[in-house]
PDB file of C-alpha atoms and ligand atoms in Angstrom:
ATOM      1  CA  MET A1255       0.000   0.000   0.000  1.00 38.00           C
ATOM      2  CA  SER A1256       1.454   3.389  -0.963  1.00 40.00           C
ATOM      3  CA  MET A1257       2.233   6.054   1.678  1.00 40.00           C
ATOM      4  CA  LEU A1258      -0.143   8.430  -0.084  1.00 40.00           C
ATOM      5  CA  LYS A1259      -3.020   5.993   0.329  1.00 40.00           C
ATOM      6  CA  LEU A1260      -2.232   5.478   4.002  1.00 39.00           C
ATOM      7  CA  LEU A1261      -2.232   9.234   4.699  1.00 41.00           C
ATOM      8  CA  SER A1262      -5.311  10.143   2.659  1.00 42.00           C
ATOM      9  CA  PRO A1263      -8.698  10.457   4.387  1.00 49.00           C
ATOM     10  CA  ALA A1264     -11.102   7.536   4.054  1.00 48.00           C
ATOM     11  CA  PRO A1265     -13.904   8.939   1.915  1.00 47.00           C
ATOM     12  CA  ARG A1266     -15.737   5.629   1.855  1.00 56.00           C
ATOM     13  CA  THR A1267     -15.945   5.590   5.636  1.00 66.00           C
ATOM     14  CA  ALA A1268     -17.036   9.222   5.781  1.00 62.00           C
ATOM     15  CA  SER A1269     -19.685   8.706   3.130  1.00 64.00           C
ATOM     16  CA  ALA A1270     -20.828   5.532   4.874  1.00 59.00           C
ATOM     17  CA  ILE A1271     -21.248   7.535   8.097  1.00 55.00           C
ATOM     18  CA  ALA A1272     -23.130  10.269   6.234  1.00 59.00           C
ATOM     19  CA  ALA A1273     -25.338   7.674   4.548  1.00 59.00           C
ATOM     20  CA  ALA A1274     -26.072   5.992   7.884  1.00 58.00           C
ATOM     21  CA  ALA A1275     -26.928   9.365   9.473  1.00 60.00           C
ATOM     22  CA  SER A1276     -29.320  10.170   6.628  1.00 67.00           C
ATOM     23  CA  THR A1277     -31.293   6.991   7.331  1.00 80.00           C
ATOM     24  CA  MET A1278     -31.615   7.592  11.095  1.00 87.00           C
ATOM     25  CA  PRO A1279     -34.794   9.284  12.307  1.00 91.00           C
ATOM     26  CA  ASP A1280     -34.330  12.728  13.884  1.00 89.00           C
ATOM     27  CA  TYR A1281     -36.937  13.598  16.500  1.00 91.00           C
ATOM     28  CA  GLY A1282     -35.490  17.046  17.122  1.00 82.00           C
ATOM     29  CA  ILE A1283     -34.368  19.057  20.124  1.00 85.00           C
ATOM     30  CA  ASP A1284     -37.172  19.938  22.543  1.00 78.00           C
ATOM     31  CA  ALA A1285     -37.313  23.498  23.931  1.00 81.00           C
ATOM     32  CA  PRO A1286     -34.237  24.518  21.875  1.00 83.00           C
ATOM     33  CA  VAL A1287     -34.041  28.047  23.296  1.00 86.00           C
ATOM     34  CA  VAL A1288     -34.032  26.795  26.905  1.00 85.00           C
ATOM     35  CA  ARG A1289     -31.340  24.231  26.108  1.00 87.00           C
ATOM     36  CA  ARG A1290     -29.153  26.838  24.389  1.00 89.00           C
ATOM     37  CA  SER A1291     -29.609  29.253  27.310  1.00 91.00           C
ATOM     38  CA  MET A1292     -28.605  26.548  29.810  1.00 90.00           C
ATOM     39  CA  LEU A1293     -25.452  25.676  27.876  1.00 92.00           C
ATOM     40  CA  ALA A1294     -24.579  29.376  27.406  1.00 92.00           C
ATOM     41  CA  ALA A1295     -25.085  30.049  31.135  1.00 91.00           C
ATOM     42  CA  GLY A1296     -22.838  27.079  31.914  1.00 91.00           C
ATOM     43  CA  ILE A1297     -20.065  28.326  29.625  1.00 93.00           C
ATOM     44  CA  VAL A1298     -20.266  31.896  30.981  1.00 93.00           C
ATOM     45  CA  GLY A1299     -20.258  30.526  34.560  1.00 90.00           C
ATOM     46  CA  ALA A1300     -17.156  28.443  33.803  1.00 93.00           C
ATOM     47  CA  ALA A1301     -15.379  31.442  32.241  1.00 94.00           C
ATOM     48  CA  PHE A1302     -16.151  33.680  35.247  1.00 93.00           C
ATOM     49  CA  CYS A1303     -15.079  30.899  37.591  1.00 92.00           C
ATOM     50  CA  ARG A1304     -11.711  30.669  35.825  1.00 92.00           C
ATOM     51  CA  LEU A1305     -11.333  34.459  35.937  1.00 92.00           C
ATOM     52  CA  SER A1306     -12.132  34.580  39.654  1.00 92.00           C
ATOM     53  CA  VAL A1307      -9.579  31.874  40.401  1.00 92.00           C
ATOM     54  CA  THR A1308      -6.977  33.960  38.558  1.00 92.00           C
ATOM     55  CA  VAL A1309      -7.984  37.047  40.551  1.00 91.00           C
ATOM     56  CA  THR A1310      -7.527  35.195  43.864  1.00 89.00           C
ATOM     57  CA  ALA A1311      -3.901  34.565  42.904  1.00 87.00           C
ATOM     58  CA  PHE A1312      -3.231  38.304  42.715  1.00 89.00           C
ATOM     59  CA  ALA A1313      -5.614  39.623  45.403  1.00 88.00           C
ATOM     60  CA  SER A1314      -5.255  39.531  49.166  1.00 89.00           C
ATOM     61  CA  GLY A1315      -7.433  39.990  52.234  1.00 90.00           C
ATOM     62  CA  ALA A1316     -11.156  40.679  51.699  1.00 90.00           C
ATOM     63  CA  ALA A1317     -10.753  40.905  47.906  1.00 90.00           C
ATOM     64  CA  GLU A1318      -9.225  37.443  47.795  1.00 90.00           C
ATOM     65  CA  THR A1319     -12.029  36.007  49.942  1.00 92.00           C
ATOM     66  CA  ALA A1320     -14.706  37.680  47.777  1.00 92.00           C
ATOM     67  CA  ALA A1321     -13.091  36.376  44.585  1.00 90.00           C
ATOM     68  CA  ALA A1322     -12.921  32.856  46.034  1.00 92.00           C
ATOM     69  CA  TRP A1323     -16.608  32.892  46.957  1.00 92.00           C
ATOM     70  CA  PHE A1324     -17.491  34.301  43.557  1.00 93.00           C
ATOM     71  CA  ALA A1325     -15.528  31.462  41.948  1.00 92.00           C
ATOM     72  CA  VAL A1326     -17.549  28.911  43.951  1.00 94.00           C
ATOM     73  CA  VAL A1327     -20.862  30.517  42.922  1.00 94.00           C
ATOM     74  CA  CYS A1328     -19.760  30.602  39.276  1.00 93.00           C
ATOM     75  CA  LEU A1329     -18.659  26.976  39.472  1.00 94.00           C
ATOM     76  CA  LEU A1330     -22.082  25.938  40.771  1.00 92.00           C
ATOM     77  CA  ALA A1331     -23.766  27.969  38.021  1.00 92.00           C
ATOM     78  CA  ALA A1332     -21.502  26.346  35.422  1.00 92.00           C
ATOM     79  CA  LEU A1333     -22.255  22.837  36.701  1.00 92.00           C
ATOM     80  CA  TYR A1334     -25.991  23.575  36.760  1.00 89.00           C
ATOM     81  CA  GLY A1335     -26.126  25.099  33.250  1.00 91.00           C
ATOM     82  CA  LEU A1336     -23.900  22.524  31.606  1.00 91.00           C
ATOM     83  CA  GLY A1337     -25.600  19.662  33.477  1.00 89.00           C
ATOM     84  CA  MET A1338     -29.105  20.752  32.502  1.00 87.00           C
ATOM     85  CA  GLY A1339     -28.005  21.429  28.913  1.00 89.00           C
ATOM     86  CA  ALA A1340     -26.400  17.980  28.712  1.00 89.00           C
ATOM     87  CA  TYR A1341     -29.505  16.341  30.181  1.00 84.00           C
ATOM     88  CA  MET A1342     -31.768  18.128  27.668  1.00 83.00           C
ATOM     89  CA  THR A1343     -29.521  17.051  24.787  1.00 87.00           C
ATOM     90  CA  HIS A1344     -29.390  13.456  26.009  1.00 83.00           C
ATOM     91  CA  TRP A1345     -33.159  13.423  26.487  1.00 77.00           C
ATOM     92  CA  SER A1346     -33.867  14.750  22.988  1.00 81.00           C
ATOM     93  CA  ARG A1347     -31.426  12.365  21.288  1.00 83.00           C
ATOM     94  CA  ILE A1348     -31.738   9.142  23.320  1.00 85.00           C
ATOM     95  CA  GLY A1349     -33.953   9.359  26.411  1.00 82.00           C
ATOM     96  CA  LYS A1350     -37.229  10.101  24.663  1.00 85.00           C
ATOM     97  CA  LEU A1351     -36.837   7.174  22.263  1.00 89.00           C
ATOM     98  CA  ARG A1352     -36.639   4.805  25.228  1.00 89.00           C
ATOM     99  CA  THR A1353     -39.520   6.578  26.917  1.00 90.00           C
ATOM    100  CA  ARG A1354     -41.788   6.283  23.880  1.00 93.00           C
ATOM    101  CA  GLU A1355     -41.420   2.488  23.842  1.00 94.00           C
ATOM    102  CA  ARG A1356     -42.082   2.338  27.585  1.00 93.00           C
ATOM    103  CA  LEU A1357     -45.217   4.474  27.259  1.00 95.00           C
ATOM    104  CA  LEU A1358     -46.554   2.511  24.298  1.00 96.00           C
ATOM    105  CA  ASN A1359     -45.961  -0.690  26.271  1.00 96.00           C
ATOM    106  CA  PHE A1360     -47.984   0.794  29.152  1.00 94.00           C
ATOM    107  CA  ALA A1361     -50.763   1.565  26.674  1.00 96.00           C
ATOM    108  CA  GLY A1362     -50.668  -2.079  25.590  1.00 96.00           C
ATOM    109  CA  ASP A1363     -50.936  -3.147  29.237  1.00 94.00           C
ATOM    110  CA  VAL A1364     -54.157  -1.139  29.565  1.00 94.00           C
ATOM    111  CA  VAL A1365     -55.639  -2.097  26.162  1.00 96.00           C
ATOM    112  CA  PRO A1366     -53.597  -4.709  24.215  1.00 97.00           C
ATOM    113  CA  TRP A1367     -52.449  -3.568  20.747  1.00 98.00           C
ATOM    114  CA  THR A1368     -54.087  -5.434  17.857  1.00 98.00           C
ATOM    115  CA  GLY A1369     -52.333  -3.658  14.957  1.00 98.00           C
ATOM    116  CA  ARG A1370     -55.690  -2.423  13.607  1.00 98.00           C
ATOM    117  CA  GLU A1371     -55.951   0.736  15.728  1.00 98.00           C
ATOM    118  CA  MET A1372     -56.676   4.229  14.529  1.00 98.00           C
ATOM    119  CA  VAL A1373     -54.189   6.292  16.561  1.00 98.00           C
ATOM    120  CA  LEU A1374     -54.059  10.063  17.067  1.00 98.00           C
ATOM    121  CA  ASP A1375     -50.905  11.862  18.254  1.00 98.00           C
ATOM    122  CA  VAL A1376     -51.831  15.348  19.470  1.00 98.00           C
ATOM    123  CA  GLY A1377     -48.865  17.745  19.070  1.00 98.00           C
ATOM    124  CA  CYS A1378     -46.893  15.064  17.243  1.00 98.00           C
ATOM    125  CA  GLY A1379     -43.920  17.329  16.447  1.00 96.00           C
ATOM    126  CA  ARG A1380     -41.382  15.391  14.409  1.00 96.00           C
ATOM    127  CA  GLY A1381     -43.302  12.181  15.060  1.00 97.00           C
ATOM    128  CA  LEU A1382     -41.751  10.549  18.116  1.00 96.00           C
ATOM    129  CA  MET A1383     -44.921   8.864  19.432  1.00 97.00           C
ATOM    130  CA  LEU A1384     -46.687   8.887  16.066  1.00 98.00           C
ATOM    131  CA  VAL A1385     -44.024   6.785  14.367  1.00 98.00           C
ATOM    132  CA  GLY A1386     -43.547   4.608  17.457  1.00 97.00           C
ATOM    133  CA  ALA A1387     -47.281   3.825  17.426  1.00 98.00           C
ATOM    134  CA  ALA A1388     -47.261   3.235  13.659  1.00 98.00           C
ATOM    135  CA  ARG A1389     -44.555   0.603  14.159  1.00 97.00           C
ATOM    136  CA  ARG A1390     -47.100  -1.383  16.187  1.00 98.00           C
ATOM    137  CA  LEU A1391     -49.773  -1.220  13.473  1.00 98.00           C
ATOM    138  CA  ASN A1392     -50.565  -3.488  10.522  1.00 97.00           C
ATOM    139  CA  SER A1393     -53.785  -2.271   8.973  1.00 97.00           C
ATOM    140  CA  GLY A1394     -54.230   0.657  11.392  1.00 98.00           C
ATOM    141  CA  ILE A1395     -53.338   4.291  10.711  1.00 98.00           C
ATOM    142  CA  ALA A1396     -51.494   6.779  12.946  1.00 98.00           C
ATOM    143  CA  THR A1397     -52.503  10.413  12.465  1.00 98.00           C
ATOM    144  CA  GLY A1398     -50.454  13.292  13.854  1.00 98.00           C
ATOM    145  CA  ILE A1399     -51.714  16.814  14.342  1.00 98.00           C
ATOM    146  CA  ASP A1400     -49.635  19.857  15.236  1.00 98.00           C
ATOM    147  CA  LEU A1401     -49.279  23.612  14.872  1.00 97.00           C
ATOM    148  CA  TRP A1402     -45.562  23.157  14.053  1.00 97.00           C
ATOM    149  CA  ARG A1403     -44.264  25.754  16.554  1.00 94.00           C
ATOM    150  CA  SER A1404     -40.460  25.776  16.195  1.00 89.00           C
ATOM    151  CA  GLU A1405     -40.006  27.375  19.638  1.00 87.00           C
ATOM    152  CA  ASP A1406     -41.426  24.156  21.164  1.00 88.00           C
ATOM    153  CA  GLN A1407     -39.371  21.794  19.004  1.00 87.00           C
ATOM    154  CA  ALA A1408     -36.548  22.644  16.608  1.00 84.00           C
ATOM    155  CA  ASP A1409     -37.349  22.452  12.888  1.00 87.00           C
ATOM    156  CA  ASN A1410     -40.671  20.658  13.208  1.00 92.00           C
ATOM    157  CA  SER A1411     -42.826  20.472  10.112  1.00 96.00           C
ATOM    158  CA  PRO A1412     -45.089  17.957   8.342  1.00 97.00           C
ATOM    159  CA  ASP A1413     -42.229  17.115   5.967  1.00 97.00           C
ATOM    160  CA  ALA A1414     -39.809  16.381   8.817  1.00 96.00           C
ATOM    161  CA  THR A1415     -42.403  14.099  10.437  1.00 97.00           C
ATOM    162  CA  LEU A1416     -43.132  12.230   7.228  1.00 97.00           C
ATOM    163  CA  GLU A1417     -39.406  11.859   6.605  1.00 97.00           C
ATOM    164  CA  ASN A1418     -38.992  10.217  10.029  1.00 96.00           C
ATOM    165  CA  ALA A1419     -41.897   7.896   9.209  1.00 97.00           C
ATOM    166  CA  ARG A1420     -40.136   6.981   5.982  1.00 97.00           C
ATOM    167  CA  ARG A1421     -36.837   6.356   7.778  1.00 96.00           C
ATOM    168  CA  GLU A1422     -38.576   4.045  10.253  1.00 95.00           C
ATOM    169  CA  GLY A1423     -40.346   2.226   7.404  1.00 96.00           C
ATOM    170  CA  VAL A1424     -43.921   3.177   8.347  1.00 97.00           C
ATOM    171  CA  ALA A1425     -44.757   5.995   5.901  1.00 97.00           C
ATOM    172  CA  ASP A1426     -47.719   3.980   4.543  1.00 97.00           C
ATOM    173  CA  ARG A1427     -49.331   3.987   8.023  1.00 98.00           C
ATOM    174  CA  VAL A1428     -48.780   7.650   8.932  1.00 98.00           C
ATOM    175  CA  ARG A1429     -50.794  10.801   8.161  1.00 98.00           C
ATOM    176  CA  VAL A1430     -50.121  14.359   9.354  1.00 98.00           C
ATOM    177  CA  GLU A1431     -52.451  17.336   9.645  1.00 98.00           C
ATOM    178  CA  THR A1432     -52.161  20.922  10.788  1.00 98.00           C
ATOM    179  CA  GLY A1433     -54.510  21.794  13.624  1.00 98.00           C
ATOM    180  CA  ASP A1434     -54.928  22.979  17.192  1.00 98.00           C
ATOM    181  CA  ALA A1435     -55.144  20.615  20.165  1.00 98.00           C
ATOM    182  CA  ARG A1436     -57.925  22.830  21.551  1.00 98.00           C
ATOM    183  CA  ALA A1437     -60.221  22.204  18.576  1.00 98.00           C
ATOM    184  CA  LEU A1438     -59.423  18.829  17.039  1.00 98.00           C
ATOM    185  CA  PRO A1439     -60.926  18.496  13.546  1.00 98.00           C
ATOM    186  CA  PHE A1440     -62.141  14.928  14.123  1.00 98.00           C
ATOM    187  CA  ALA A1441     -65.478  13.294  14.887  1.00 98.00           C
ATOM    188  CA  ASP A1442     -66.394  12.095  18.383  1.00 98.00           C
ATOM    189  CA  ALA A1443     -65.036   8.643  19.321  1.00 98.00           C
ATOM    190  CA  SER A1444     -63.049   8.309  16.083  1.00 98.00           C
ATOM    191  CA  PHE A1445     -59.770   6.961  17.540  1.00 98.00           C
ATOM    192  CA  ASP A1446     -58.858   3.757  19.390  1.00 98.00           C
ATOM    193  CA  ALA A1447     -55.814   5.376  20.970  1.00 98.00           C
ATOM    194  CA  VAL A1448     -54.892   9.007  21.618  1.00 98.00           C
ATOM    195  CA  VAL A1449     -51.361   9.945  22.632  1.00 98.00           C
ATOM    196  CA  SER A1450     -49.846  13.304  23.478  1.00 98.00           C
ATOM    197  CA  HIS A1451     -46.274  13.781  24.612  1.00 96.00           C
ATOM    198  CA  TRP A1452     -44.969  17.011  26.177  1.00 94.00           C
ATOM    199  CA  VAL A1453     -47.472  19.250  24.408  1.00 96.00           C
ATOM    200  CA  ILE A1454     -50.182  20.873  26.478  1.00 96.00           C
ATOM    201  CA  HIS A1455     -47.890  22.539  29.038  1.00 94.00           C
ATOM    202  CA  ASN A1456     -47.144  24.828  26.079  1.00 94.00           C
ATOM    203  CA  LEU A1457     -50.636  26.285  26.525  1.00 96.00           C
ATOM    204  CA  PRO A1458     -50.161  28.923  29.258  1.00 95.00           C
ATOM    205  CA  GLU A1459     -53.866  29.313  30.136  1.00 97.00           C
ATOM    206  CA  PRO A1460     -55.355  26.565  32.364  1.00 96.00           C
ATOM    207  CA  ALA A1461     -58.643  26.863  30.435  1.00 97.00           C
ATOM    208  CA  ASP A1462     -56.811  26.034  27.192  1.00 98.00           C
ATOM    209  CA  ARG A1463     -55.174  22.976  28.732  1.00 97.00           C
ATOM    210  CA  THR A1464     -58.597  21.845  29.940  1.00 96.00           C
ATOM    211  CA  ARG A1465     -60.041  22.308  26.444  1.00 97.00           C
ATOM    212  CA  ALA A1466     -57.207  20.303  24.886  1.00 97.00           C
ATOM    213  CA  LEU A1467     -57.708  17.425  27.348  1.00 96.00           C
ATOM    214  CA  ASN A1468     -61.471  17.453  26.781  1.00 96.00           C
ATOM    215  CA  GLU A1469     -60.849  17.297  23.048  1.00 97.00           C
ATOM    216  CA  MET A1470     -58.578  14.257  23.431  1.00 97.00           C
ATOM    217  CA  LEU A1471     -61.265  12.474  25.438  1.00 96.00           C
ATOM    218  CA  ARG A1472     -63.982  13.495  22.980  1.00 97.00           C
ATOM    219  CA  VAL A1473     -62.250  11.904  19.983  1.00 98.00           C
ATOM    220  CA  LEU A1474     -61.278   8.758  21.942  1.00 97.00           C
ATOM    221  CA  ARG A1475     -63.781   5.911  21.556  1.00 97.00           C
ATOM    222  CA  PRO A1476     -65.203   4.272  24.695  1.00 97.00           C
ATOM    223  CA  GLY A1477     -62.807   1.472  25.626  1.00 97.00           C
ATOM    224  CA  GLY A1478     -59.917   3.276  23.873  1.00 98.00           C
ATOM    225  CA  VAL A1479     -56.603   4.135  25.525  1.00 98.00           C
ATOM    226  CA  LEU A1480     -55.166   7.578  26.296  1.00 98.00           C
ATOM    227  CA  VAL A1481     -51.455   8.255  26.851  1.00 97.00           C
ATOM    228  CA  LEU A1482     -50.857  11.731  28.222  1.00 97.00           C
ATOM    229  CA  ALA A1483     -47.246  12.638  29.001  1.00 96.00           C
ATOM    230  CA  ASP A1484     -46.195  16.106  30.050  1.00 95.00           C
ATOM    231  CA  ILE A1485     -43.750  17.996  32.250  1.00 92.00           C
ATOM    232  CA  ALA A1486     -46.139  19.812  34.597  1.00 92.00           C
ATOM    233  CA  HIS A1487     -49.712  19.921  36.000  1.00 93.00           C
ATOM    234  CA  HIS A1488     -49.868  16.208  36.716  1.00 91.00           C
ATOM    235  CA  ARG A1489     -52.452  16.407  39.521  1.00 92.00           C
ATOM    236  CA  VAL A1490     -54.772  18.710  37.569  1.00 95.00           C
ATOM    237  CA  TYR A1491     -54.707  16.436  34.532  1.00 96.00           C
ATOM    238  CA  ARG A1492     -55.369  13.343  36.589  1.00 95.00           C
ATOM    239  CA  ALA A1493     -58.344  14.905  38.370  1.00 95.00           C
ATOM    240  CA  GLN A1494     -59.822  16.061  35.059  1.00 94.00           C
ATOM    241  CA  LEU A1495     -59.322  12.701  33.374  1.00 93.00           C
ATOM    242  CA  GLU A1496     -60.904  10.828  36.284  1.00 93.00           C
ATOM    243  CA  ALA A1497     -63.826  13.248  36.319  1.00 93.00           C
ATOM    244  CA  HIS A1498     -64.370  12.542  32.608  1.00 90.00           C
ATOM    245  CA  GLY A1499     -64.440   8.775  32.943  1.00 88.00           C
ATOM    246  CA  LEU A1500     -60.861   7.648  32.366  1.00 94.00           C
ATOM    247  CA  ILE A1501     -60.293   4.401  34.267  1.00 94.00           C
ATOM    248  CA  ASP A1502     -57.472   1.909  34.962  1.00 92.00           C
ATOM    249  CA  ILE A1503     -55.051   4.835  35.163  1.00 92.00           C
ATOM    250  CA  LEU A1504     -51.329   4.040  35.365  1.00 91.00           C
ATOM    251  CA  ALA A1505     -48.969   6.845  36.391  1.00 91.00           C
ATOM    252  CA  HIS A1506     -45.317   6.872  35.367  1.00 86.00           C
ATOM    253  CA  TYR A1507     -42.729   9.353  36.702  1.00 82.00           C
ATOM    254  CA  GLY A1508     -39.487   8.407  34.899  1.00 77.00           C
ATOM    255  CA  GLY A1509     -36.177   7.193  36.297  1.00 77.00           C
ATOM    256  CA  TRP A1510     -33.996   8.617  39.091  1.00 79.00           C
ATOM    257  CA  GLU A1511     -32.207  11.035  36.739  1.00 77.00           C
ATOM    258  CA  THR A1512     -35.525  12.517  35.651  1.00 78.00           C
ATOM    259  CA  ARG A1513     -36.580  12.944  39.280  1.00 80.00           C
ATOM    260  CA  LEU A1514     -33.209  14.538  40.122  1.00 80.00           C
ATOM    261  CA  VAL A1515     -33.572  17.052  37.295  1.00 78.00           C
ATOM    262  CA  GLY A1516     -37.090  17.732  38.594  1.00 80.00           C
ATOM    263  CA  VAL A1517     -35.698  18.616  42.021  1.00 81.00           C
ATOM    264  CA  LEU A1518     -32.874  20.732  40.511  1.00 79.00           C
ATOM    265  CA  SER A1519     -35.401  22.655  38.432  1.00 79.00           C
ATOM    266  CA  GLY A1520     -37.153  23.717  41.624  1.00 78.00           C
ATOM    267  CA  GLY A1521     -40.215  21.663  40.721  1.00 75.00           C
ATOM    268  CA  SER A1522     -40.951  23.473  37.438  1.00 78.00           C
ATOM    269  CA  PHE A1523     -40.001  20.365  35.415  1.00 82.00           C
ATOM    270  CA  ARG A1524     -41.872  17.246  36.546  1.00 85.00           C
ATOM    271  CA  PRO A1525     -42.133  14.720  33.707  1.00 87.00           C
ATOM    272  CA  HIS A1526     -44.930  12.214  34.179  1.00 91.00           C
ATOM    273  CA  ALA A1527     -47.288  10.114  32.101  1.00 94.00           C
ATOM    274  CA  LEU A1528     -50.860   9.070  32.690  1.00 96.00           C
ATOM    275  CA  VAL A1529     -52.156   6.068  30.781  1.00 96.00           C
ATOM    276  CA  GLY A1530     -55.795   5.027  31.057  1.00 96.00           C
ATOM    277  CA  ARG A1531     -58.859   3.633  29.320  1.00 97.00           C
ATOM    278  CA  ARG A1532     -62.039   5.530  28.511  1.00 96.00           C
ATOM    279  CA  ALA A1533     -64.962   3.900  30.284  1.00 93.00           C
ATOM    280  CA  GLU A1534     -67.432   2.086  27.960  1.00 90.00           C
TER     281      GLU A1534
HETATM  282  C1  LIG B1945     -41.975  19.704  22.962  1.00 84.26           C
HETATM  283  S1  LIG B1945     -42.757  19.433  21.418  1.00 84.26           S
HETATM  284  C2  LIG B1945     -43.173  17.696  21.561  1.00 84.26           C
HETATM  285  C3  LIG B1945     -43.379  17.078  20.208  1.00 84.26           C
HETATM  286  C4  LIG B1945     -43.614  15.572  20.220  1.00 84.26           C
HETATM  287  N1  LIG B1945     -44.865  15.253  20.858  1.00 84.26           N
HETATM  288  C5  LIG B1945     -42.460  14.848  20.874  1.00 84.26           C
HETATM  289  O1  LIG B1945     -42.647  14.315  21.974  1.00 84.26           O
HETATM  290  O2  LIG B1945     -41.353  14.832  20.310  1.00 84.26           O
HETATM  291  C6  LIG B1945     -44.361  20.208  21.592  1.00 84.26           C
HETATM  292  C7  LIG B1945     -45.159  20.182  20.295  1.00 84.26           C
HETATM  293  O3  LIG B1945     -46.477  20.670  20.579  1.00 84.26           O
HETATM  294  C8  LIG B1945     -46.898  21.453  19.476  1.00 84.26           C
HETATM  295  N2  LIG B1945     -47.979  22.340  19.934  1.00 84.26           N
HETATM  296  C9  LIG B1945     -47.903  23.361  20.809  1.00 84.26           C
HETATM  297  N3  LIG B1945     -49.111  23.909  21.008  1.00 84.26           N
HETATM  298  C10 LIG B1945     -49.980  23.206  20.236  1.00 84.26           C
HETATM  299  C11 LIG B1945     -51.384  23.284  20.004  1.00 84.26           C
HETATM  300  N4  LIG B1945     -52.146  24.203  20.612  1.00 84.26           N
HETATM  301  N5  LIG B1945     -51.959  22.400  19.158  1.00 84.26           N
HETATM  302  C12 LIG B1945     -51.202  21.455  18.536  1.00 84.26           C
HETATM  303  N6  LIG B1945     -49.869  21.343  18.721  1.00 84.26           N
HETATM  304  C13 LIG B1945     -49.261  22.199  19.551  1.00 84.26           C
HETATM  305  C14 LIG B1945     -45.636  22.154  19.035  1.00 84.26           C
HETATM  306  O4  LIG B1945     -45.730  22.649  17.717  1.00 84.26           O
HETATM  307  C15 LIG B1945     -44.606  21.037  19.185  1.00 84.26           C
HETATM  308  O5  LIG B1945     -44.490  20.279  18.019  1.00 84.26           O
END
């Protein structure tokens, strides 16, 4: 083998990697602005921490003590920002794929999948739950509906969702529509399963969240299964669902790392899922 060949880059490997990446589904980064802000705060905190440590080397007395304390505060801020940013990245790239399978398994525990279901994913985004549900279908159809708000999920669009369905080999079982969770354009009792993952906390008004939940129950047939996963308002949702005849409810609160992040967020981030069956 010539020296030139040994030193040259391996285009076949690079193109193979690029080809592999282009066949992987991409379910996007959730809350991209928050994630960027966390990472930026972490980097700024680390820079100020480094600066403060340098200052302590040249200062003395009260100034040295103040600089040392400031360095500690900046270090904590850096760890918090970088840790939260890393968690959000890990969640968007890996964690939510595992969670979707877990949640769809819970749904199957409540009402076993037959493969013939009509499934609705409310706020489907780039198709995480939609495509996961479609993978469990044979003759059934999974429909996703969304307003495609890029501040809630990076680069979401009908095309991105359909592309993920294609990459997971279920494009023939997936439909997407544009519409609002608060006024679903579907007939009463027209779905066997309704799923919604990390969507309705985006509605700031409690009355809007109530309307969205009522809509999900309206389009769910009696005996059908609802999977509602979100990051806040767990007790309110559960009370409303019970009041509207959801039964056999399973609650899921994620693993230890999710609970830890919940504590570190001061309680503002509490991922949970409620899975239940609409009474006949
Ligand atoms: C954090 S993303 C989650 C997307 C997807 N369910 C997932 O788990 O990857 C929230 C999604 O809710 C959508 N959304 C927000 N408000 C909505 C509304 N009123 N009606 C329908 N979709 C909405 C956003 O466009 C976004 O795609």
